[in-house]
Tab-separated table of C-alpha atoms and ligand atoms in Angstrom:
chain	number	residue	atom	x	y	z
J	45	MET	CA	36.627	14.601	29.034
J	46	ASN	CA	39.317	16.452	27.053
J	47	GLY	CA	37.020	18.944	25.464
J	48	LEU	CA	36.295	22.427	24.217
J	49	LYS	CA	34.120	25.249	25.427
J	50	LEU	CA	33.008	28.251	23.451
J	51	VAL	CA	34.447	31.442	24.923
J	52	SER	CA	33.162	34.103	22.527
J	53	THR	CA	32.015	34.765	18.982
J	54	GLY	CA	32.189	37.539	16.400
J	55	SER	CA	30.899	38.106	12.903
J	56	ALA	CA	31.147	40.344	9.863
J	57	MET	CA	28.727	40.755	6.989
J	58	PRO	CA	29.176	42.659	3.714
J	59	GLU	CA	27.254	45.923	3.556
J	60	ARG	CA	25.199	45.211	0.466
J	61	VAL	CA	21.897	43.402	0.948
J	62	LEU	CA	20.491	41.515	-2.034
J	63	THR	CA	16.728	41.084	-1.716
J	64	ASN	CA	14.436	38.600	-3.422
J	65	GLU	CA	13.007	41.599	-5.247
J	66	ASP	CA	16.511	42.449	-6.578
J	67	LEU	CA	16.845	38.876	-7.863
J	68	THR	CA	13.608	39.146	-9.848
J	69	LYS	CA	15.422	41.733	-11.986
J	70	MET	CA	18.282	39.303	-12.658
J	71	VAL	CA	16.543	35.952	-13.281
J	72	GLU	CA	13.012	34.663	-13.767
J	73	THR	CA	11.952	34.173	-10.178
J	74	ASN	CA	9.673	35.696	-7.577
J	75	ASP	CA	9.623	36.405	-3.868
J	76	GLU	CA	6.863	33.877	-3.210
J	77	TRP	CA	8.838	30.979	-4.798
J	78	ILE	CA	12.040	31.811	-2.935
J	79	THR	CA	10.320	32.385	0.390
J	80	THR	CA	8.137	29.300	0.386
J	81	ARG	CA	10.781	26.930	-1.051
J	82	THR	CA	13.710	28.132	1.065
J	83	GLY	CA	12.710	30.632	3.788
J	84	ILE	CA	15.201	33.184	2.414
J	85	HIS	CA	14.236	36.881	2.101
J	86	THR	CA	17.616	38.627	1.866
J	87	ARG	CA	21.306	37.784	1.806
J	88	HIS	CA	24.504	39.885	2.030
J	89	ILE	CA	26.818	40.154	-0.965
J	90	CYS	CA	30.383	41.507	-1.093
J	91	SER	CA	31.217	44.480	-3.294
J	92	GLN	CA	34.400	44.411	-5.406
J	93	GLU	CA	36.117	46.413	-2.642
J	94	GLU	CA	35.232	43.946	0.116
J	95	SER	CA	37.163	40.726	0.568
J	96	HIS	CA	37.048	37.389	2.326
J	97	THR	CA	40.150	38.388	4.302
J	98	GLN	CA	38.559	41.639	5.506
J	99	LEU	CA	35.465	39.803	6.721
J	100	CYS	CA	37.615	37.218	8.518
J	101	LEU	CA	39.728	39.888	10.175
J	102	ALA	CA	36.708	41.851	11.377
J	103	ALA	CA	34.983	38.730	12.740
J	104	SER	CA	38.206	37.583	14.452
J	105	ARG	CA	38.877	40.963	16.047
J	106	GLN	CA	35.349	41.071	17.431
J	107	ALA	CA	35.560	37.534	18.826
J	108	LEU	CA	38.983	38.204	20.387
J	109	ALA	CA	37.833	41.522	21.906
J	110	ARG	CA	34.780	39.854	23.421
J	111	SER	CA	36.858	36.959	24.797
J	112	GLY	CA	39.411	39.060	26.634
J	113	ILE	CA	42.016	36.626	25.198
J	114	ALA	CA	45.181	38.173	23.726
J	115	PRO	CA	46.322	37.028	20.260
J	116	GLU	CA	49.476	35.662	21.963
J	117	GLU	CA	47.306	33.078	23.747
J	118	ILE	CA	45.991	31.462	20.539
J	119	GLY	CA	47.521	28.063	19.724
J	120	VAL	CA	45.443	27.039	16.690
J	121	CYS	CA	43.788	29.139	13.971
J	122	LEU	CA	41.535	27.374	11.481
J	123	VAL	CA	39.380	28.866	8.736
J	124	ALA	CA	36.657	26.672	7.267
J	125	THR	CA	36.094	27.900	3.719
J	126	PHE	CA	36.323	27.107	0.031
J	127	THR	CA	36.183	30.711	-1.201
J	128	GLY	CA	39.294	32.376	0.229
J	129	ASP	CA	40.865	35.307	-1.601
J	130	HIS	CA	43.791	33.135	-2.721
J	131	LEU	CA	44.386	29.419	-3.197
J	132	ASN	CA	47.419	30.081	-1.037
J	133	PRO	CA	48.446	31.407	1.347
J	134	ALA	CA	45.586	30.104	3.449
J	135	THR	CA	43.388	32.790	5.013
J	136	ALA	CA	44.459	31.458	8.421
J	137	CYS	CA	48.065	32.389	7.582
J	138	VAL	CA	47.016	35.929	6.693
J	139	LEU	CA	45.175	36.124	10.022
J	140	GLN	CA	48.372	34.979	11.818
J	141	LYS	CA	50.188	37.986	10.404
J	142	GLU	CA	47.450	40.599	10.715
J	143	LEU	CA	46.307	39.588	14.194
J	144	GLY	CA	49.818	39.008	15.514
J	145	LEU	CA	49.329	35.357	16.434
J	146	PRO	CA	52.556	33.650	17.615
J	147	GLU	CA	54.552	32.007	14.820
J	148	ASP	CA	54.139	28.531	16.299
J	149	THR	CA	50.341	28.785	15.981
J	150	VAL	CA	48.956	25.982	13.803
J	151	CYS	CA	47.247	27.878	10.955
J	152	PHE	CA	45.438	26.386	7.984
J	153	ASP	CA	42.206	26.510	5.986
J	154	LEU	CA	39.906	23.536	5.861
J	155	ASN	CA	37.440	22.650	3.110
J	156	ALA	CA	34.489	20.533	4.147
J	157	ALA	CA	32.032	22.934	2.467
J	158	CYS	CA	28.949	23.612	4.599
J	159	SER	CA	30.106	21.120	7.269
J	160	GLY	CA	33.414	22.977	7.537
J	161	PHE	CA	32.908	24.749	10.858
J	162	VAL	CA	31.932	21.527	12.623
J	163	TYR	CA	34.922	19.741	11.055
J	164	ALA	CA	37.086	22.629	12.270
J	165	LEU	CA	35.746	22.336	15.833
J	166	HIS	CA	36.683	18.660	15.916
J	167	THR	CA	40.097	19.367	14.373
J	168	ALA	CA	40.695	22.133	16.925
J	169	GLN	CA	39.766	19.841	19.799
J	170	CYS	CA	42.350	17.298	18.610
J	171	LEU	CA	45.077	19.852	17.876
J	172	LEU	CA	44.628	21.965	21.010
J	173	SER	CA	45.112	18.966	23.285
J	174	ALA	CA	48.712	18.856	21.997
J	175	ALA	CA	49.275	22.586	21.524
J	176	PRO	CA	51.355	24.772	23.847
J	177	ARG	CA	48.476	27.258	24.224
J	178	LYS	CA	44.916	26.138	24.827
J	179	PHE	CA	42.845	28.752	22.998
J	180	GLY	CA	41.759	28.333	19.385
J	181	LEU	CA	40.438	30.857	16.872
J	182	ILE	CA	38.012	29.028	14.581
J	183	LEU	CA	36.253	30.658	11.634
J	184	GLY	CA	33.669	29.801	9.045
J	185	ALA	CA	33.775	32.299	6.183
J	186	GLU	CA	32.573	32.408	2.587
J	187	VAL	CA	32.258	34.810	-0.302
J	188	LEU	CA	29.905	32.575	-2.259
J	189	SER	CA	28.909	35.459	-4.550
J	190	ARG	CA	32.275	34.937	-6.301
J	191	VAL	CA	31.295	31.371	-7.278
J	192	THR	CA	27.585	31.943	-7.890
J	193	ASP	CA	26.175	32.034	-11.411
J	194	TYR	CA	23.696	34.939	-11.326
J	195	THR	CA	22.043	33.649	-14.493
J	196	ASP	CA	21.105	30.322	-12.838
J	197	ARG	CA	17.902	30.848	-10.863
J	198	SER	CA	18.083	27.419	-9.229
J	199	THR	CA	21.224	28.375	-7.275
J	200	CYS	CA	21.652	32.166	-7.249
J	201	VAL	CA	18.664	32.766	-4.985
J	202	LEU	CA	20.179	30.571	-2.285
J	203	PHE	CA	23.648	31.845	-1.480
J	204	GLY	CA	25.083	34.724	0.542
J	205	ASP	CA	28.404	35.953	1.957
J	206	GLY	CA	29.598	36.364	5.533
J	207	ALA	CA	32.155	35.385	8.145
J	208	ALA	CA	32.022	34.389	11.789
J	209	ALA	CA	34.688	33.546	14.330
J	210	ALA	CA	34.716	31.664	17.602
J	211	VAL	CA	37.301	31.653	20.356
J	212	VAL	CA	37.333	28.208	21.947
J	213	GLU	CA	39.232	26.891	24.947
J	214	TRP	CA	40.520	23.347	25.400
J	215	ASN	CA	40.714	21.871	28.879
J	216	ALA	CA	41.222	18.294	30.084
J	217	GLU	CA	38.259	18.803	32.438
J	218	TYR	CA	35.832	20.051	29.774
J	219	PRO	CA	33.402	17.623	28.131
J	220	SER	CA	34.240	16.456	24.609
J	221	ILE	CA	32.251	18.026	21.793
J	222	HIS	CA	31.326	14.449	20.733
J	223	ALA	CA	31.764	15.223	17.049
J	224	VAL	CA	30.141	12.942	14.495
J	225	LEU	CA	31.612	13.576	11.047
J	226	GLY	CA	30.920	11.802	7.793
J	227	CYS	CA	31.517	11.824	4.050
J	228	ARG	CA	29.882	10.157	1.050
J	229	GLY	CA	32.100	11.202	-1.858
J	230	ASN	CA	30.050	12.645	-4.731
J	231	THR	CA	31.211	14.934	-7.547
J	232	GLU	CA	27.876	15.016	-9.358
J	233	VAL	CA	25.085	16.594	-7.324
J	234	LEU	CA	26.986	19.418	-5.614
J	235	TYR	CA	30.352	20.756	-6.705
J	236	THR	CA	32.362	23.823	-7.655
J	237	PRO	CA	34.930	23.242	-10.421
J	238	GLY	CA	38.486	24.233	-9.601
J	239	VAL	CA	41.218	26.101	-11.417
J	240	ASN	CA	41.943	23.295	-13.901
J	241	THR	CA	38.713	23.631	-15.833
J	242	SER	CA	37.947	25.888	-18.765
J	243	SER	CA	34.415	26.649	-17.534
J	244	PRO	CA	33.779	29.359	-14.902
J	245	SER	CA	34.042	28.062	-11.362
J	246	TYR	CA	30.399	28.304	-10.339
J	247	ILE	CA	28.556	26.200	-7.781
J	248	HIS	CA	26.596	23.434	-9.469
J	249	MET	CA	23.788	21.872	-7.466
J	250	GLU	CA	21.031	19.420	-8.161
J	251	GLY	CA	18.624	20.538	-5.475
J	252	GLN	CA	16.480	17.477	-4.990
J	253	PRO	CA	19.161	14.803	-4.382
J	254	VAL	CA	20.930	17.199	-2.026
J	255	PHE	CA	17.645	17.864	-0.235
J	256	ARG	CA	17.056	14.101	0.193
J	257	PHE	CA	20.634	13.622	1.399
J	258	ALA	CA	20.175	16.364	4.016
J	259	VAL	CA	16.844	15.062	5.271
J	260	GLU	CA	18.351	11.583	5.685
J	261	THR	CA	21.650	12.666	7.239
J	262	VAL	CA	20.851	15.566	9.565
J	263	PRO	CA	18.464	13.861	12.027
J	264	ARG	CA	20.692	10.761	12.160
J	265	CYS	CA	23.754	12.871	12.856
J	266	ILE	CA	21.990	14.717	15.697
J	267	SER	CA	20.850	11.416	17.237
J	268	GLN	CA	24.392	10.029	17.042
J	269	VAL	CA	25.907	13.080	18.756
J	270	LEU	CA	23.329	12.823	21.554
J	271	GLU	CA	23.914	9.093	21.926
J	272	GLN	CA	27.688	9.557	22.069
J	273	ALA	CA	27.296	12.293	24.702
J	274	GLY	CA	24.813	10.239	26.730
J	275	LEU	CA	22.270	13.058	26.469
J	276	THR	CA	18.776	13.562	25.116
J	277	ALA	CA	17.336	16.447	23.126
J	278	GLU	CA	15.967	17.870	26.408
J	279	ASP	CA	19.554	18.385	27.612
J	280	VAL	CA	20.345	20.607	24.626
J	281	ASP	CA	19.433	24.304	24.778
J	282	HIS	CA	19.859	25.183	21.092
J	283	PHE	CA	20.077	23.215	17.859
J	284	VAL	CA	22.222	25.230	15.462
J	285	PHE	CA	21.383	23.941	11.987
J	286	HIS	CA	23.293	24.794	8.846
J	287	GLN	CA	20.980	27.346	7.232
J	288	ALA	CA	20.504	25.853	3.765
J	289	ASN	CA	16.755	25.567	3.539
J	290	GLN	CA	14.082	26.147	6.195
J	291	ARG	CA	12.181	23.107	4.916
J	292	ILE	CA	15.134	20.809	5.699
J	293	ILE	CA	15.295	22.217	9.230
J	294	ASP	CA	11.528	21.850	9.714
J	295	LEU	CA	11.629	18.201	8.589
J	296	ALA	CA	14.519	17.409	10.940
J	297	MET	CA	12.744	19.140	13.833
J	298	ARG	CA	9.589	17.140	13.169
J	299	LYS	CA	11.439	13.829	12.904
J	300	LEU	CA	13.248	14.371	16.221
J	301	HIS	CA	10.323	16.158	17.940
J	302	LEU	CA	12.449	19.226	18.635
J	303	PRO	CA	10.631	22.305	19.951
J	304	SER	CA	10.830	25.275	17.587
J	305	GLU	CA	12.058	27.610	20.349
J	306	LYS	CA	15.285	25.545	20.477
J	307	CYS	CA	15.776	25.774	16.706
J	308	THR	CA	16.039	29.488	16.019
J	309	GLY	CA	17.376	30.257	12.549
J	310	ASN	CA	18.637	33.228	10.585
J	311	ILE	CA	18.299	31.963	7.010
J	312	ALA	CA	15.692	34.647	6.260
J	313	HIS	CA	18.366	37.351	6.308
J	314	THR	CA	21.598	35.423	5.576
J	315	GLY	CA	20.704	32.862	2.916
J	316	ASN	CA	23.002	29.850	2.683
J	317	THR	CA	26.519	30.994	3.631
J	318	SER	CA	28.065	27.492	3.601
J	319	ALA	CA	30.837	27.184	6.228
J	320	ALA	CA	29.902	30.568	7.734
J	321	SER	CA	26.330	29.529	8.389
J	322	VAL	CA	26.689	27.655	11.703
J	323	PRO	CA	29.072	30.150	13.369
J	324	LEU	CA	26.998	33.122	12.139
J	325	LEU	CA	23.968	31.653	13.862
J	326	LEU	CA	26.014	30.834	16.966
J	327	ASP	CA	27.161	34.460	17.043
J	328	GLU	CA	23.591	35.685	16.742
J	329	LEU	CA	22.487	33.437	19.614
J	330	VAL	CA	25.378	34.518	21.840
J	331	SER	CA	25.165	38.226	21.090
J	332	THR	CA	21.403	38.380	21.620
J	333	GLY	CA	21.777	36.538	24.925
J	334	ALA	CA	19.712	33.580	23.692
J	335	LEU	CA	22.654	31.211	24.286
J	336	CYS	CA	23.738	31.760	27.883
J	337	SER	CA	26.752	30.732	29.898
J	338	GLY	CA	26.692	26.996	30.650
J	339	GLN	CA	24.147	26.224	27.933
J	340	ARG	CA	24.688	23.610	25.220
J	341	ALA	CA	24.342	24.143	21.473
J	342	LEU	CA	24.277	21.171	19.135
J	343	CYS	CA	25.731	22.353	15.809
J	344	VAL	CA	24.999	20.420	12.637
J	345	GLY	CA	26.261	21.006	9.101
J	346	PHE	CA	25.898	19.216	5.767
J	347	GLY	CA	26.878	19.962	2.201
J	348	ALA	CA	29.293	19.385	-0.649
J	349	GLY	CA	31.517	16.385	-0.363
J	350	LEU	CA	28.995	15.163	0.393
J	351	THR	CA	29.841	15.780	4.034
J	352	TRP	CA	28.019	16.090	7.320
J	353	GLY	CA	29.003	16.859	10.862
J	354	GLY	CA	27.488	17.419	14.277
J	355	ALA	CA	29.065	18.549	17.547
J	356	LEU	CA	28.017	19.768	20.976
J	357	LEU	CA	29.425	23.047	22.163
J	358	GLN	CA	28.942	24.500	25.615
J	359	LEU	CA	29.234	28.230	26.231
J	360	LYS	CA	31.776	28.920	28.968
B	409	LIG	N1	12.369	30.721	-9.014
B	409	LIG	C1	11.300	30.175	-9.588
B	409	LIG	N2	11.257	28.896	-10.011
B	409	LIG	C2	12.362	28.159	-9.810
B	409	LIG	C3	13.520	28.675	-9.228
B	409	LIG	C4	13.499	30.017	-8.822
B	409	LIG	N3	14.552	30.614	-8.235
B	409	LIG	N4	14.448	27.709	-9.181
B	409	LIG	C5	13.912	26.610	-9.704
B	409	LIG	N5	12.635	26.879	-10.100
B	409	LIG	C6	11.670	25.987	-10.729
B	409	LIG	C7	12.321	24.806	-11.418
B	409	LIG	O1	12.713	25.156	-12.732
B	409	LIG	C8	11.196	23.819	-11.420
B	409	LIG	O2	10.298	24.126	-12.448
B	409	LIG	P1	9.551	22.977	-13.277
B	409	LIG	O3	8.721	22.249	-12.259
B	409	LIG	O4	8.769	23.744	-14.274
B	409	LIG	O5	10.644	22.139	-13.846
B	409	LIG	C9	10.484	24.084	-10.086
B	409	LIG	O6	10.878	25.406	-9.694
B	409	LIG	C10	10.848	23.123	-8.985
B	409	LIG	O7	12.256	22.989	-8.938
B	409	LIG	P2	12.954	22.043	-7.914
B	409	LIG	O8	14.437	22.107	-8.110
B	409	LIG	O9	12.297	20.719	-7.946
B	409	LIG	O10	12.578	22.793	-6.547
B	409	LIG	P3	12.736	22.300	-5.072
B	409	LIG	O11	11.451	22.292	-4.384
B	409	LIG	O12	13.580	21.044	-4.992
B	409	LIG	O13	13.588	23.485	-4.430
B	409	LIG	C11	15.854	23.897	-3.741
B	409	LIG	C12	14.885	23.772	-4.917
B	409	LIG	C13	17.247	24.147	-4.287
B	409	LIG	C14	15.412	25.082	-2.893
B	409	LIG	C15	15.825	22.608	-2.883
B	409	LIG	O14	15.943	21.487	-3.726
B	409	LIG	C16	16.915	22.554	-1.864
B	409	LIG	O15	16.929	23.312	-0.925
B	409	LIG	N6	17.823	21.570	-1.962
B	409	LIG	C17	18.868	21.398	-0.990
B	409	LIG	C18	19.871	22.498	-1.044
B	409	LIG	C19	20.849	22.345	0.082
B	409	LIG	O16	20.516	21.928	1.155
B	409	LIG	N7	22.089	22.662	-0.120
B	409	LIG	C20	23.001	22.479	0.993
B	409	LIG	C21	24.313	22.360	0.599
B	409	LIG	S1	24.939	23.897	-0.010
C-alpha cells in the first residue's frame, strides 16, 4: 500500500505537422524506409513562436480542469524533460508561478530522458507520502526539434515535440505503483552534448546498440513490475510503451505474449517524443475512453542514460 492513482491527464501538441514526405525534401530518405523501420508517419514540431513552457502550461491546465482539483491542492510538481526553455529556472518552477501552485509545492525538473515520466511517477509517490497535500502534477514534455540535427537522416526522422500532464493522488490505501527503475551509464551510444561543448547540442544516437538495449531491457522490466505487484499480464488492461520504434514494441509483445489490443500505440502520429511519449499515450487512452476507471496501465520507458523504468498506474 502507500500508492498513487491517476486522476486525470492532459496534453498539448505543436500545430505544425512534419510528414515523412516533408523529410524527403530535407534528407535522403523515403516514406517506406521510415514507416517500415520505425512505424512513424508524422510528428509535431514547434515553430519559433511556440515554447516548451507553453506546451507544459496548456497540458497542465487541461489535466487540472479535467481533475476538478484546484492548483492549491497540488503538493508536488515534477516535469520530466531534458529540453526545457532554460537550464534554470526549472519548467516546474515556471508552472508554480503561472498556475498559482502554493509556494511550499515541491517543484523541479527531472532528466531521465525517455524514462523520465516513469522516474517522475516513482519520485512523486515517494515525495507525496511526506507532502502536506496529496495531489501531484506530473509532466513529460520535450521540444526535441531544438536538439535534432535535420541534416542527419538516421535521427531526424525519429523525433517529435509534445507535452502531457497527469494529476495523480497519493493515498495510504492505494496500491503502490511498483516502480522498477534502472540505469546502465553510457555516454557513447545515446547522448546530447551540453552547454560546455563547442559543437551544436544535437542528439547523437547509434541506433542498433540502443535497439538491442531496448529489446533486452523492456520485457525484463515489465516482468519485474508484474512480479513485484504479484500480478500477471492478464491483470493489466493496457501496456503503455515508450513510443521509440514500433519494432521494439512488437518484439516485447511477442516475447511476453501480450495481446495487441492491450498495446495500443500512437507512434505513427507522434514520433519519439522522449519523456512526453508515455504520458501522451496515457492521455490518448484516457481521453478516448480506452483506459477506464479502475483499470491498470503498465507504463514502460527506456532511453538515454541508459535508463529504463516501469510502473503500474491505476485510473481512479
Ligand atoms: N532513410 C533511409 N535510410 C536510412 C535512414 C533514413 N532515414 N537512416 C538510416 N538509413 C540507412 C543507413 O545509412 C543504413 O544504410 P547502409 O546499410 O547502406 O549502411 C541502413 O539504413 C540501415 O541503418 P541502421 O541504422 O542499421 O537501421 P536500423 O534498422 O537499425 O534502424 C533505427 C535505425 C534508428 C530506426 C533503429 O536502430 C532504432 O529504432 N533504434 C533504437 C532507437 C531507440 O529506441 N531510441 C530510444 C531512445 S530515444
